[in-house]
PDB file of C-alpha atoms and ligand atoms in Angstrom:
ATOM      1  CA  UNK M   3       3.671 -28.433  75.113  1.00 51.00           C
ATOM      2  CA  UNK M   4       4.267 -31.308  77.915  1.00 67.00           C
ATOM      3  CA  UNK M   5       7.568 -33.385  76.642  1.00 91.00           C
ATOM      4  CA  UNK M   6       7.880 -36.832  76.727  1.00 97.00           C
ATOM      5  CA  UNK M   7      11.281 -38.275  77.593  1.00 97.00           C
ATOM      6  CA  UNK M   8      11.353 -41.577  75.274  1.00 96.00           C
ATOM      7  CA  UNK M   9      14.524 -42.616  76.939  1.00 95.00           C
ATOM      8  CA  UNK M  10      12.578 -43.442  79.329  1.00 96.00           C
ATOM      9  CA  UNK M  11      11.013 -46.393  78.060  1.00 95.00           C
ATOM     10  CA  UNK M  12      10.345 -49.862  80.334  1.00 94.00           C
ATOM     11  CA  UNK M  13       9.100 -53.186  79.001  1.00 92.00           C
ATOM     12  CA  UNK M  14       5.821 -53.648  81.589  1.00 94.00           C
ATOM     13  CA  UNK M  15       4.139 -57.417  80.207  1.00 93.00           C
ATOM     14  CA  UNK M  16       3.472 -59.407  77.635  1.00 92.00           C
ATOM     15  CA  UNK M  17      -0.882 -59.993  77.792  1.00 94.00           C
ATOM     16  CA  UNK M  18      -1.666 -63.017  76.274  1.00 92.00           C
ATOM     17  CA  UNK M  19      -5.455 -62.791  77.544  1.00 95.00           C
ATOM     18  CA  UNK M  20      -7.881 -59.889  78.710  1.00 97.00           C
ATOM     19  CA  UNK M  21      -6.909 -60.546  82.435  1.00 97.00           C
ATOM     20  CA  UNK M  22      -3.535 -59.415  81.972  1.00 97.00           C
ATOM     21  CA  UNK M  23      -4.790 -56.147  79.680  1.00 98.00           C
ATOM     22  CA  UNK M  24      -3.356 -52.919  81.494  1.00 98.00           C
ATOM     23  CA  UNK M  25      -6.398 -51.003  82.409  1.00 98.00           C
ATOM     24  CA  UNK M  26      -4.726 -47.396  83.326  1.00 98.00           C
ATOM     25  CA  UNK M  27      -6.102 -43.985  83.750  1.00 97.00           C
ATOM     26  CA  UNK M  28      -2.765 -42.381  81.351  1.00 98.00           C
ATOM     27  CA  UNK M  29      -3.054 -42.412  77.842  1.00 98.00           C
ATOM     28  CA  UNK M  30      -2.699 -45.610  75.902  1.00 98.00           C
ATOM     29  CA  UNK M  31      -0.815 -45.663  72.341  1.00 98.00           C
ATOM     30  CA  UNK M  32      -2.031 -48.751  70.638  1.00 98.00           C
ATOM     31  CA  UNK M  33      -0.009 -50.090  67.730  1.00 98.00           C
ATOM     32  CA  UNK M  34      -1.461 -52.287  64.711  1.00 98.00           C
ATOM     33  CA  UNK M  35       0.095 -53.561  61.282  1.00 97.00           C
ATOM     34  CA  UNK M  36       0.685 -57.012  59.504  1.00 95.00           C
ATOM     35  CA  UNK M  37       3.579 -58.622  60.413  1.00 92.00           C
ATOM     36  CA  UNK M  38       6.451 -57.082  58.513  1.00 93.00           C
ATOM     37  CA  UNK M  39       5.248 -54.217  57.754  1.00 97.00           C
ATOM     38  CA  UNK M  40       7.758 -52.700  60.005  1.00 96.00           C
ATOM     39  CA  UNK M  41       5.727 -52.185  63.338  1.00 96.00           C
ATOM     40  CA  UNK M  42       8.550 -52.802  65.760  1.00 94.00           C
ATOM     41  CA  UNK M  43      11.104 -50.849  63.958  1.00 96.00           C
ATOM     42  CA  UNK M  44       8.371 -47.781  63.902  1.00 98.00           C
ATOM     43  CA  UNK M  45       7.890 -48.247  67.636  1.00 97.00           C
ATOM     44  CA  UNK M  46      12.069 -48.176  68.271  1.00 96.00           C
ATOM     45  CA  UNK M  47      11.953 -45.090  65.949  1.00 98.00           C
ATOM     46  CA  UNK M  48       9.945 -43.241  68.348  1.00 98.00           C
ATOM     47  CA  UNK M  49      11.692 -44.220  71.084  1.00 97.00           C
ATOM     48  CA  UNK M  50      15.265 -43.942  69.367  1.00 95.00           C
ATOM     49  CA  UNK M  51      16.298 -47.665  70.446  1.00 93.00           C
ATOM     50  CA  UNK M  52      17.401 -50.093  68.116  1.00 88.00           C
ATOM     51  CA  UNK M  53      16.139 -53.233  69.389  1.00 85.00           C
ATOM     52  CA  UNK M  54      14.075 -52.232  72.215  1.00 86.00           C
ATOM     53  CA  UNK M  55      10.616 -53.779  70.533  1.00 82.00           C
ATOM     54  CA  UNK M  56      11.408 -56.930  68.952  1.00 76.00           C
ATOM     55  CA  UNK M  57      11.873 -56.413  65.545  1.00 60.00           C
ATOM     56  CA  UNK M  58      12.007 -59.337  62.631  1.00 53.00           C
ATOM     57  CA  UNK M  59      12.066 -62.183  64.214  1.00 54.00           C
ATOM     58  CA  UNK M  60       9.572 -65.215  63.558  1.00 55.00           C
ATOM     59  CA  UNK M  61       6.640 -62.792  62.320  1.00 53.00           C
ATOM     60  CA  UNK M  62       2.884 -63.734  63.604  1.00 49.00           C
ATOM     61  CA  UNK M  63       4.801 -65.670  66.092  1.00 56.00           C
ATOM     62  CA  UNK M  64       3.670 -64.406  68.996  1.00 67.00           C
ATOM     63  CA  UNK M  65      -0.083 -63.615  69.631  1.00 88.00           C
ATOM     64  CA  UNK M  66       0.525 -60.990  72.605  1.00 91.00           C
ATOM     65  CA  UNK M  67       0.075 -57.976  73.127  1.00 94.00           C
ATOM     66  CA  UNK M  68       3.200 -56.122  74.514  1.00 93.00           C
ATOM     67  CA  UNK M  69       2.837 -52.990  76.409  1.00 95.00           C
ATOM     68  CA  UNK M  70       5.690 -50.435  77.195  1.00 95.00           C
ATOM     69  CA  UNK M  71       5.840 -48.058  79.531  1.00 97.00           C
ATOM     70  CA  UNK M  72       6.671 -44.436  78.540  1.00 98.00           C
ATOM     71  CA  UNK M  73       8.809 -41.938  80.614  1.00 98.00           C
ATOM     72  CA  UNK M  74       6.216 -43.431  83.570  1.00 98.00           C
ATOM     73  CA  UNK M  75       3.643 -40.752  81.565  1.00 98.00           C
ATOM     74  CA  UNK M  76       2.116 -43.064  78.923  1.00 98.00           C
ATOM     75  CA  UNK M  77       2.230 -46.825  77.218  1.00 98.00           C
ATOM     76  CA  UNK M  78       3.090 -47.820  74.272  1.00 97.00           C
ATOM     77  CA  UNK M  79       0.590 -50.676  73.112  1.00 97.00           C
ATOM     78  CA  UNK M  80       2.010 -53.810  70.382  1.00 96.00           C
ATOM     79  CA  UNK M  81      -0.890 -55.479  68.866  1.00 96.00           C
ATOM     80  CA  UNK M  82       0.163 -58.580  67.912  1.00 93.00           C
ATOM     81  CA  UNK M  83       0.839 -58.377  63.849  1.00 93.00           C
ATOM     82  CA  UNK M  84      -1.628 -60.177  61.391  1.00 93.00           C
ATOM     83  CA  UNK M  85      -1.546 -61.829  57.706  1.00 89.00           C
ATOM     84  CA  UNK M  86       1.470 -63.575  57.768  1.00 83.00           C
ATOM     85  CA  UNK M  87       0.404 -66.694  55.147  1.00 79.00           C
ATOM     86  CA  UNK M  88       2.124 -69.273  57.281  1.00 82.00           C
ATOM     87  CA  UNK M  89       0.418 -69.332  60.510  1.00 84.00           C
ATOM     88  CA  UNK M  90      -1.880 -72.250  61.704  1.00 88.00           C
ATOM     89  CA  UNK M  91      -5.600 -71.818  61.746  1.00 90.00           C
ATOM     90  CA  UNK M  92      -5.169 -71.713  65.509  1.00 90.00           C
ATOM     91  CA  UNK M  93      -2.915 -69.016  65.855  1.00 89.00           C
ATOM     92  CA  UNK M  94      -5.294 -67.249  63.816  1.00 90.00           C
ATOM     93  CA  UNK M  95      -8.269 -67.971  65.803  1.00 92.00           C
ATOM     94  CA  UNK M  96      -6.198 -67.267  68.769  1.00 92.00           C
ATOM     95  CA  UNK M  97      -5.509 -63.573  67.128  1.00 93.00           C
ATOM     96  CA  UNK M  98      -8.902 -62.878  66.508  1.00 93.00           C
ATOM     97  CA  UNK M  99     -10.156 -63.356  69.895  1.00 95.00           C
ATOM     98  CA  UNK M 100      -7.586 -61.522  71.548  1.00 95.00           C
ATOM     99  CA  UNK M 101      -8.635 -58.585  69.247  1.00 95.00           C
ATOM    100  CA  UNK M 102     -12.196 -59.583  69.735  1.00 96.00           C
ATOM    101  CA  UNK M 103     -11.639 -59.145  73.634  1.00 97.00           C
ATOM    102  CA  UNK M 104      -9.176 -55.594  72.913  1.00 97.00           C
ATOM    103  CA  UNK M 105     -11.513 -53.731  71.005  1.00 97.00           C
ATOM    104  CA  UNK M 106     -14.559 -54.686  73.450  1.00 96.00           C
ATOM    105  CA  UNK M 107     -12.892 -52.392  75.877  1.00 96.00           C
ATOM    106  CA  UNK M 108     -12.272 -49.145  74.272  1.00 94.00           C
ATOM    107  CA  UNK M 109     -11.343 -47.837  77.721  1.00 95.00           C
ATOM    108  CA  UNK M 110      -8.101 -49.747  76.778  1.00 97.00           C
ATOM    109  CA  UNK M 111      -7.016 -47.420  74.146  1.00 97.00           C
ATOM    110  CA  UNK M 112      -6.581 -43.715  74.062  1.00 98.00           C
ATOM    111  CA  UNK M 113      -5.340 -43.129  70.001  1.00 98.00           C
ATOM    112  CA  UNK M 114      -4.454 -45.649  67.631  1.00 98.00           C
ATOM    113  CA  UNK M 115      -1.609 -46.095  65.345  1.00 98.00           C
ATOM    114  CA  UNK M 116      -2.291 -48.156  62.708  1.00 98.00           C
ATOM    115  CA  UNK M 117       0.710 -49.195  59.986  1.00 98.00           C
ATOM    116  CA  UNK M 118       0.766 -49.730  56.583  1.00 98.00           C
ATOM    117  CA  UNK M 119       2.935 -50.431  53.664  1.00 98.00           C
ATOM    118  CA  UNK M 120       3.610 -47.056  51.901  1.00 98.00           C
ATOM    119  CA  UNK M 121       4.588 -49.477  48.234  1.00 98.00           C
ATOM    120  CA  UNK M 122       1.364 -51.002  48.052  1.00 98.00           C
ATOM    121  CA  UNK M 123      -2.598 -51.355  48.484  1.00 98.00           C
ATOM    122  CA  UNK M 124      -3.587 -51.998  51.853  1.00 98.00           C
ATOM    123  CA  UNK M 125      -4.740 -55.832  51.925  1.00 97.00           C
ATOM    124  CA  UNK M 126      -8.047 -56.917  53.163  1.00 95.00           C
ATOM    125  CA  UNK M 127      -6.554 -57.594  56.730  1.00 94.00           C
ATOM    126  CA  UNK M 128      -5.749 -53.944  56.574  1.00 97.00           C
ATOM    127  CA  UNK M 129      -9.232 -52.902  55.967  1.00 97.00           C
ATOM    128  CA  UNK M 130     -10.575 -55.243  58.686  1.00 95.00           C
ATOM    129  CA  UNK M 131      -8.088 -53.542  61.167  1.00 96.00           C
ATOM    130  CA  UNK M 132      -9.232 -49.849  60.134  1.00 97.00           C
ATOM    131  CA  UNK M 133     -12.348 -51.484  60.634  1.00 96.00           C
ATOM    132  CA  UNK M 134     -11.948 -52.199  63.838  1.00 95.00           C
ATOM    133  CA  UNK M 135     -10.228 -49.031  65.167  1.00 96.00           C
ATOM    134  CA  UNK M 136     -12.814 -46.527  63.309  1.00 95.00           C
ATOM    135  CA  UNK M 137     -15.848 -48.659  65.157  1.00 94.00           C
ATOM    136  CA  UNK M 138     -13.917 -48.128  68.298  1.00 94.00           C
ATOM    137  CA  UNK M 139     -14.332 -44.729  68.176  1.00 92.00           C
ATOM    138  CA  UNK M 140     -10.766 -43.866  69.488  1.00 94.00           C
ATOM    139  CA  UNK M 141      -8.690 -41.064  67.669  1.00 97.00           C
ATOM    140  CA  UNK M 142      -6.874 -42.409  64.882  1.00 98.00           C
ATOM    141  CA  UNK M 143      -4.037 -41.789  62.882  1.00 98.00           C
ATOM    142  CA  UNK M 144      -2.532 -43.991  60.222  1.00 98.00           C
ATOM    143  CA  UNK M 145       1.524 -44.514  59.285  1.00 98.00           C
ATOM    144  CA  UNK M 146       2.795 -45.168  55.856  1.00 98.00           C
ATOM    145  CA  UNK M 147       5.970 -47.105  56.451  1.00 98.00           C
ATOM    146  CA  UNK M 148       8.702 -47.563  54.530  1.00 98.00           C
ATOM    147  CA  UNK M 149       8.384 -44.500  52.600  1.00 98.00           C
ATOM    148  CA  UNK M 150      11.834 -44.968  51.667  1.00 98.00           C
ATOM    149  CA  UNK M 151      11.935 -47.573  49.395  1.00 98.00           C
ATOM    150  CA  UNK M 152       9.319 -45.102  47.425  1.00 98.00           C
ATOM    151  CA  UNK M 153      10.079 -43.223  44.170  1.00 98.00           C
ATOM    152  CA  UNK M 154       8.777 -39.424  44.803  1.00 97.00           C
ATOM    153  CA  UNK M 155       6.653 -39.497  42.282  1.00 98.00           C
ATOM    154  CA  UNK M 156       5.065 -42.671  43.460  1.00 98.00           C
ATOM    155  CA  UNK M 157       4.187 -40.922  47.136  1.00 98.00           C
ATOM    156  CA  UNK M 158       1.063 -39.279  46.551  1.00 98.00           C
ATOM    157  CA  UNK M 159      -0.298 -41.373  44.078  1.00 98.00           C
ATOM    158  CA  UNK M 160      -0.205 -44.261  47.263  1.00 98.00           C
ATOM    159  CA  UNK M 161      -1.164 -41.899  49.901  1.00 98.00           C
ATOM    160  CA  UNK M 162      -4.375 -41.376  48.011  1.00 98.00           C
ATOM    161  CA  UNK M 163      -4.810 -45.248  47.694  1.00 98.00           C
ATOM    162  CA  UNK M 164      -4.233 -45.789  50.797  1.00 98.00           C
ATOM    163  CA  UNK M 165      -6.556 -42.855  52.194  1.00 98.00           C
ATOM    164  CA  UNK M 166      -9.076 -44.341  49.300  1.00 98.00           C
ATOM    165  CA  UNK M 167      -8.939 -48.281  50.365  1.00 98.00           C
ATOM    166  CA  UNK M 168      -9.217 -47.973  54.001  1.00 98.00           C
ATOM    167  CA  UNK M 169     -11.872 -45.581  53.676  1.00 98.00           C
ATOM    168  CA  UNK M 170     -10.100 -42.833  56.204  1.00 98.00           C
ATOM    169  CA  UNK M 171     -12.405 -39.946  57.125  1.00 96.00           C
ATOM    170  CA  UNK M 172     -11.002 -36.975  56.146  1.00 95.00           C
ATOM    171  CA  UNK M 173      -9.970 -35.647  59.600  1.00 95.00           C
ATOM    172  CA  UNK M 174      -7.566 -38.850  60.039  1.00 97.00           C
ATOM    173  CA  UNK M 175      -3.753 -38.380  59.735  1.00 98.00           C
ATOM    174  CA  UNK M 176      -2.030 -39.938  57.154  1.00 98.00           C
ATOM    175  CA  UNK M 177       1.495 -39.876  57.823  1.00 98.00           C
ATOM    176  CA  UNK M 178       4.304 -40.918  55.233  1.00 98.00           C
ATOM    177  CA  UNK M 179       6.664 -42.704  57.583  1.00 98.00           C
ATOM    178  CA  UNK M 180      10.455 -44.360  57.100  1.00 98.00           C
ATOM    179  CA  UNK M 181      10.909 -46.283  60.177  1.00 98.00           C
ATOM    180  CA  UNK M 182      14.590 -46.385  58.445  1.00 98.00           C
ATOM    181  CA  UNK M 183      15.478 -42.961  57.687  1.00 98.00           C
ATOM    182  CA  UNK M 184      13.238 -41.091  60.274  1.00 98.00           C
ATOM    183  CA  UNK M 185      10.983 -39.201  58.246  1.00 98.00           C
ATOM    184  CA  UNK M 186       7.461 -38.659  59.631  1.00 98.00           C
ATOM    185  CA  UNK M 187       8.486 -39.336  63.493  1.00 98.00           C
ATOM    186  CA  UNK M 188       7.914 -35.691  64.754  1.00 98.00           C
ATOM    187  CA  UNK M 189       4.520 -35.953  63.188  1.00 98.00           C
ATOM    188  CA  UNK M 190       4.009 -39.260  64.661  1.00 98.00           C
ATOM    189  CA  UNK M 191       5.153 -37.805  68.238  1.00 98.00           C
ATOM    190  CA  UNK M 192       3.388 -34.603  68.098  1.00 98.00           C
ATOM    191  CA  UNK M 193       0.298 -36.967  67.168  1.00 98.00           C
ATOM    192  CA  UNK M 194       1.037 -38.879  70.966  1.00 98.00           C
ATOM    193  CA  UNK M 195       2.198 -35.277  72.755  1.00 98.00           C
ATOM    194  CA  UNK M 196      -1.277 -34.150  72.382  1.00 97.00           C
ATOM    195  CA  UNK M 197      -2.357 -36.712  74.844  1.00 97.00           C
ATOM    196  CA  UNK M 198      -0.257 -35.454  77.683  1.00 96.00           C
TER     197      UNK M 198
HETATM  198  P1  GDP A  28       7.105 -56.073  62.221  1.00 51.21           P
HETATM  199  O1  GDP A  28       6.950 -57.536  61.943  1.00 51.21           O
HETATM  200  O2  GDP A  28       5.932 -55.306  61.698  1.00 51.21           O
HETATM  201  O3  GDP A  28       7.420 -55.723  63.639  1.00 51.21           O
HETATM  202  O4  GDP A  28       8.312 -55.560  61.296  1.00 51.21           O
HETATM  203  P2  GDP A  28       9.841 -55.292  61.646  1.00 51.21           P
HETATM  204  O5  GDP A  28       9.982 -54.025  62.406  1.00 51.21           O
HETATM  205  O6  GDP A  28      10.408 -56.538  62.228  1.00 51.21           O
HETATM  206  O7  GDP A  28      10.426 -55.006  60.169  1.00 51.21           O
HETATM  207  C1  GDP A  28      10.290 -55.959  59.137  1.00 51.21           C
HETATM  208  C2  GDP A  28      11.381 -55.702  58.117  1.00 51.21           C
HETATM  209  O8  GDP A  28      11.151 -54.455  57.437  1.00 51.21           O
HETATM  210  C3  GDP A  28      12.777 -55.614  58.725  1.00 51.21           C
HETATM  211  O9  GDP A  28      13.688 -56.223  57.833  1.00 51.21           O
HETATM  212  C4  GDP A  28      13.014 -54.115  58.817  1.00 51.21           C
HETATM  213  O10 GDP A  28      14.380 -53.790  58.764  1.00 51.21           O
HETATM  214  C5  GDP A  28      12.294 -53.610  57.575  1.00 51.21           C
HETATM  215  N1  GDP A  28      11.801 -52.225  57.729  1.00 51.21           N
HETATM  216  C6  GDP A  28      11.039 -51.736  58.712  1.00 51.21           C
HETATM  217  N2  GDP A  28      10.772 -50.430  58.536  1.00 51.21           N
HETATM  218  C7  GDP A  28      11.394 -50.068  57.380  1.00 51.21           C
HETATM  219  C8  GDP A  28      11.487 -48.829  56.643  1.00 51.21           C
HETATM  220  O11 GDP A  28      10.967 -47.775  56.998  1.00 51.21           O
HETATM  221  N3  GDP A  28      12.198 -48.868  55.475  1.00 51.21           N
HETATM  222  C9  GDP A  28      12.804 -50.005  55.041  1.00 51.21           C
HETATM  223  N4  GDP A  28      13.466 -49.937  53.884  1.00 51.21           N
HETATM  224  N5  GDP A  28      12.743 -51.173  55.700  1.00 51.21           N
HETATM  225  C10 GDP A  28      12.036 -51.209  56.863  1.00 51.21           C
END
């Protein structure tokens, strides 16, 4: 299997409209969750940083999206995180046409990673996102973050929720994921390997 040094990681830009989207022949990881949920610290997981993607600071905040550069074989794709209950109408609007303009381009993504929160019932924002990545007809899989703060008996019971409420076909991944204690990040890379 082709590795992927993810030491090798570069910030490349910050696209705050479709003109600035990286349009790139090498495989495209693209990142979605609601704010919180833990996206950045999944992203520094994989690339064993600490603070290399931003990670809490003034959530829905910033309607870009952020693209890294991968070991100059592959990028690393932020979608700007959504449902945080204290952001203007504007910001909002401004989200959903940037994701209007994304997903209009499915050259722009190669597999999708979308986040959840392992504790609980993905919200309706959730299901709008799955939405959105199943229409785009790019591979998906699907992290369950913060598996952690879990009880083991609570794991499957939420896996199948989670499976159940975003209505995953049965040949997505559903990966329990602790952006904290490192479980599920081989799964998660062998998931991005297979692109190389
Ligand atoms: P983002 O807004 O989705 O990028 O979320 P952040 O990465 O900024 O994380 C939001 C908060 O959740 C921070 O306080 C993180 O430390 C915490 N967090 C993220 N992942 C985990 C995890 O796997 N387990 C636990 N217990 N906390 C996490």
């Amino acid at each position: 299997m082709a590795g992927l040094n993810v030491n090798r990681a570069e910030f490349i830009r910050s696209a705050a409209s479709p003109k600035q989207f990286i349009r790139t022949p090498l495989p495209t990881v693209v990142f979605a969750g609601k704010s919180n949920v833990g996206k950045s610290s999944v992203i520094n997981r994989m690339l064993n940083r600490k603070n290399f993607a931003r990670v809490g600071a003034s959530p829905g905040k910033t309607v870009h999206v952020n693209y890294f550069f991968i070991d100059e074989k592959l990028y690393f794709v932020d979608l700007p995180g959504y449902g945080y209950a204290k952001v203007s109408q504007s910001e909002r609007d401004r989200w959903g046409k940037l994701m209007e303009d994304f997903f209009a381009e499915p050259s722009l993504m190669s597999l999708g990673v979308m986040i959840v929160d392992a504790r609980h019932k993905p919200t309706a924002d959730d299901v709008t996102m799955a939405e959105y990545f199943k229409n785009s007809g790019c591979r998906l899989v699907v992290v369950a973050n913060k598996l952690d703060k879990l009880k083991k008996s609570e794991i499957e019971p939420n896996l199948a929720l989670i499976r159940e409420t975003l209505k995953l076909p049965g040949d997505v991944l559903l990966i329990p994921f602790s952006a904290e204690k490192g479980q599920g990040r081989e799964a998660l890379l062998a998931e991005i390997l297979k692109l190389l």
